[in-house]
């Protein structure tokens, strides 16, 4: 993908505490999708109007504002064995001043625009309101990282996921 997607749909989540995490949810409607083939493992990066979903192996990771489900914020750590795959998820929420947040969003837009297995979208209202996803493989481990930038709250949510094959 070369460059980000300018989205016409407003985002539904505007701060980290509105996010909800699940590994068992259905495939959600996506604003944009990128399929990455990583040495025999397909990873589907899905940009939602309410944040992100990644489908890989037996995992359907969703971190989003989900209809009829109150947000709890992203969990700091999740470790699971799923059908013989080892899943590890970590997240951080960083608060930044507006100039620092704008600089971080610009770095993300530039970096993700030049990566073949990445996807990012910029939401209406601010060039800093974005969600970005990046995936890669290292041996038997499929990795992905996501960023959710909330200018109204001065927050950047960063997630890192490792999925080790059986």
JSON list of C-alpha atoms in Angstrom, two decimals, residues 7 9-21 29 31 46-53 62-67 69-74 93 121-126 128-133 146-159:
[
{"chain": "A", "resi": 7, "resn": "UNK", "atom": "CA", "xyz": [-11.61, 8.09, 5.27]},
{"chain": "A", "resi": 9, "resn": "UNK", "atom": "CA", "xyz": [-16.48, 7.90, 7.78]},
{"chain": "A", "resi": 10, "resn": "UNK", "atom": "CA", "xyz": [-16.09, 9.53, 11.19]},
{"chain": "A", "resi": 11, "resn": "UNK", "atom": "CA", "xyz": [-14.55, 7.32, 13.84]},
{"chain": "A", "resi": 12, "resn": "UNK", "atom": "CA", "xyz": [-16.77, 5.97, 16.58]},
{"chain": "A", "resi": 13, "resn": "UNK", "atom": "CA", "xyz": [-14.11, 5.83, 19.29]},
{"chain": "A", "resi": 14, "resn": "UNK", "atom": "CA", "xyz": [-12.45, 9.00, 20.51]},
{"chain": "A", "resi": 15, "resn": "UNK", "atom": "CA", "xyz": [-10.41, 7.80, 23.48]},
{"chain": "A", "resi": 16, "resn": "UNK", "atom": "CA", "xyz": [-8.72, 4.66, 24.76]},
{"chain": "A", "resi": 17, "resn": "UNK", "atom": "CA", "xyz": [-11.37, 3.97, 27.40]},
{"chain": "A", "resi": 18, "resn": "UNK", "atom": "CA", "xyz": [-14.01, 3.43, 24.70]},
{"chain": "A", "resi": 19, "resn": "UNK", "atom": "CA", "xyz": [-12.13, 0.45, 23.27]},
{"chain": "A", "resi": 20, "resn": "UNK", "atom": "CA", "xyz": [-13.09, -3.15, 23.96]},
{"chain": "A", "resi": 21, "resn": "UNK", "atom": "CA", "xyz": [-10.88, -6.17, 23.29]},
{"chain": "A", "resi": 29, "resn": "UNK", "atom": "CA", "xyz": [-17.47, -4.49, 8.52]},
{"chain": "A", "resi": 31, "resn": "UNK", "atom": "CA", "xyz": [-13.47, 0.54, 5.82]},
{"chain": "A", "resi": 46, "resn": "UNK", "atom": "CA", "xyz": [-8.87, -4.63, 8.84]},
{"chain": "A", "resi": 47, "resn": "UNK", "atom": "CA", "xyz": [-9.39, -0.93, 9.50]},
{"chain": "A", "resi": 48, "resn": "UNK", "atom": "CA", "xyz": [-12.73, -0.36, 11.20]},
{"chain": "A", "resi": 49, "resn": "UNK", "atom": "CA", "xyz": [-14.59, 2.89, 11.79]},
{"chain": "A", "resi": 50, "resn": "UNK", "atom": "CA", "xyz": [-14.22, 1.85, 15.42]},
{"chain": "A", "resi": 51, "resn": "UNK", "atom": "CA", "xyz": [-10.49, 0.91, 15.31]},
{"chain": "A", "resi": 52, "resn": "UNK", "atom": "CA", "xyz": [-8.97, -2.43, 14.18]},
{"chain": "A", "resi": 53, "resn": "UNK", "atom": "CA", "xyz": [-9.37, -6.14, 13.58]},
{"chain": "A", "resi": 62, "resn": "UNK", "atom": "CA", "xyz": [-10.55, -6.94, 17.65]},
{"chain": "A", "resi": 63, "resn": "UNK", "atom": "CA", "xyz": [-9.82, -3.76, 19.57]},
{"chain": "A", "resi": 64, "resn": "UNK", "atom": "CA", "xyz": [-12.69, -1.41, 18.86]},
{"chain": "A", "resi": 65, "resn": "UNK", "atom": "CA", "xyz": [-15.69, 0.48, 20.05]},
{"chain": "A", "resi": 66, "resn": "UNK", "atom": "CA", "xyz": [-18.23, -2.35, 19.83]},
{"chain": "A", "resi": 67, "resn": "UNK", "atom": "CA", "xyz": [-21.98, -1.72, 19.50]},
{"chain": "A", "resi": 69, "resn": "UNK", "atom": "CA", "xyz": [-20.78, -3.31, 24.61]},
{"chain": "A", "resi": 70, "resn": "UNK", "atom": "CA", "xyz": [-19.27, -0.74, 26.96]},
{"chain": "A", "resi": 71, "resn": "UNK", "atom": "CA", "xyz": [-15.61, 0.05, 26.52]},
{"chain": "A", "resi": 72, "resn": "UNK", "atom": "CA", "xyz": [-13.14, -1.06, 29.14]},
{"chain": "A", "resi": 73, "resn": "UNK", "atom": "CA", "xyz": [-9.98, 0.23, 27.52]},
{"chain": "A", "resi": 74, "resn": "UNK", "atom": "CA", "xyz": [-7.38, -2.09, 26.06]},
{"chain": "A", "resi": 93, "resn": "UNK", "atom": "CA", "xyz": [-1.69, 4.14, 26.31]},
{"chain": "A", "resi": 121, "resn": "UNK", "atom": "CA", "xyz": [-6.38, 5.46, 7.60]},
{"chain": "A", "resi": 122, "resn": "UNK", "atom": "CA", "xyz": [-6.83, 9.10, 8.53]},
{"chain": "A", "resi": 123, "resn": "UNK", "atom": "CA", "xyz": [-10.24, 10.06, 9.83]},
{"chain": "A", "resi": 124, "resn": "UNK", "atom": "CA", "xyz": [-12.06, 13.34, 9.06]},
{"chain": "A", "resi": 125, "resn": "UNK", "atom": "CA", "xyz": [-11.51, 16.31, 11.29]},
{"chain": "A", "resi": 126, "resn": "UNK", "atom": "CA", "xyz": [-7.79, 15.98, 11.98]},
{"chain": "A", "resi": 128, "resn": "UNK", "atom": "CA", "xyz": [-3.69, 13.22, 13.46]},
{"chain": "A", "resi": 129, "resn": "UNK", "atom": "CA", "xyz": [-6.81, 11.07, 13.97]},
{"chain": "A", "resi": 130, "resn": "UNK", "atom": "CA", "xyz": [-5.57, 7.79, 12.58]},
{"chain": "A", "resi": 131, "resn": "UNK", "atom": "CA", "xyz": [-5.45, 4.06, 12.98]},
{"chain": "A", "resi": 132, "resn": "UNK", "atom": "CA", "xyz": [-2.47, 2.13, 11.63]},
{"chain": "A", "resi": 133, "resn": "UNK", "atom": "CA", "xyz": [-1.59, -1.56, 11.39]},
{"chain": "A", "resi": 146, "resn": "UNK", "atom": "CA", "xyz": [-1.25, -1.24, 15.79]},
{"chain": "A", "resi": 147, "resn": "UNK", "atom": "CA", "xyz": [-1.58, 2.43, 16.64]},
{"chain": "A", "resi": 148, "resn": "UNK", "atom": "CA", "xyz": [-4.72, 4.39, 17.48]},
{"chain": "A", "resi": 149, "resn": "UNK", "atom": "CA", "xyz": [-4.21, 8.14, 17.71]},
{"chain": "A", "resi": 150, "resn": "UNK", "atom": "CA", "xyz": [-6.87, 10.18, 19.53]},
{"chain": "A", "resi": 151, "resn": "UNK", "atom": "CA", "xyz": [-6.10, 13.91, 19.20]},
{"chain": "A", "resi": 152, "resn": "UNK", "atom": "CA", "xyz": [-9.15, 14.95, 21.27]},
{"chain": "A", "resi": 153, "resn": "UNK", "atom": "CA", "xyz": [-7.87, 12.95, 24.26]},
{"chain": "A", "resi": 154, "resn": "UNK", "atom": "CA", "xyz": [-4.15, 13.45, 23.58]},
{"chain": "A", "resi": 155, "resn": "UNK", "atom": "CA", "xyz": [-3.68, 9.67, 23.51]},
{"chain": "A", "resi": 156, "resn": "UNK", "atom": "CA", "xyz": [-1.80, 7.13, 21.43]},
{"chain": "A", "resi": 157, "resn": "UNK", "atom": "CA", "xyz": [-2.75, 3.49, 21.98]},
{"chain": "A", "resi": 158, "resn": "UNK", "atom": "CA", "xyz": [-0.03, 1.11, 20.81]},
{"chain": "A", "resi": 159, "resn": "UNK", "atom": "CA", "xyz": [-0.54, -2.66, 20.66]}
]
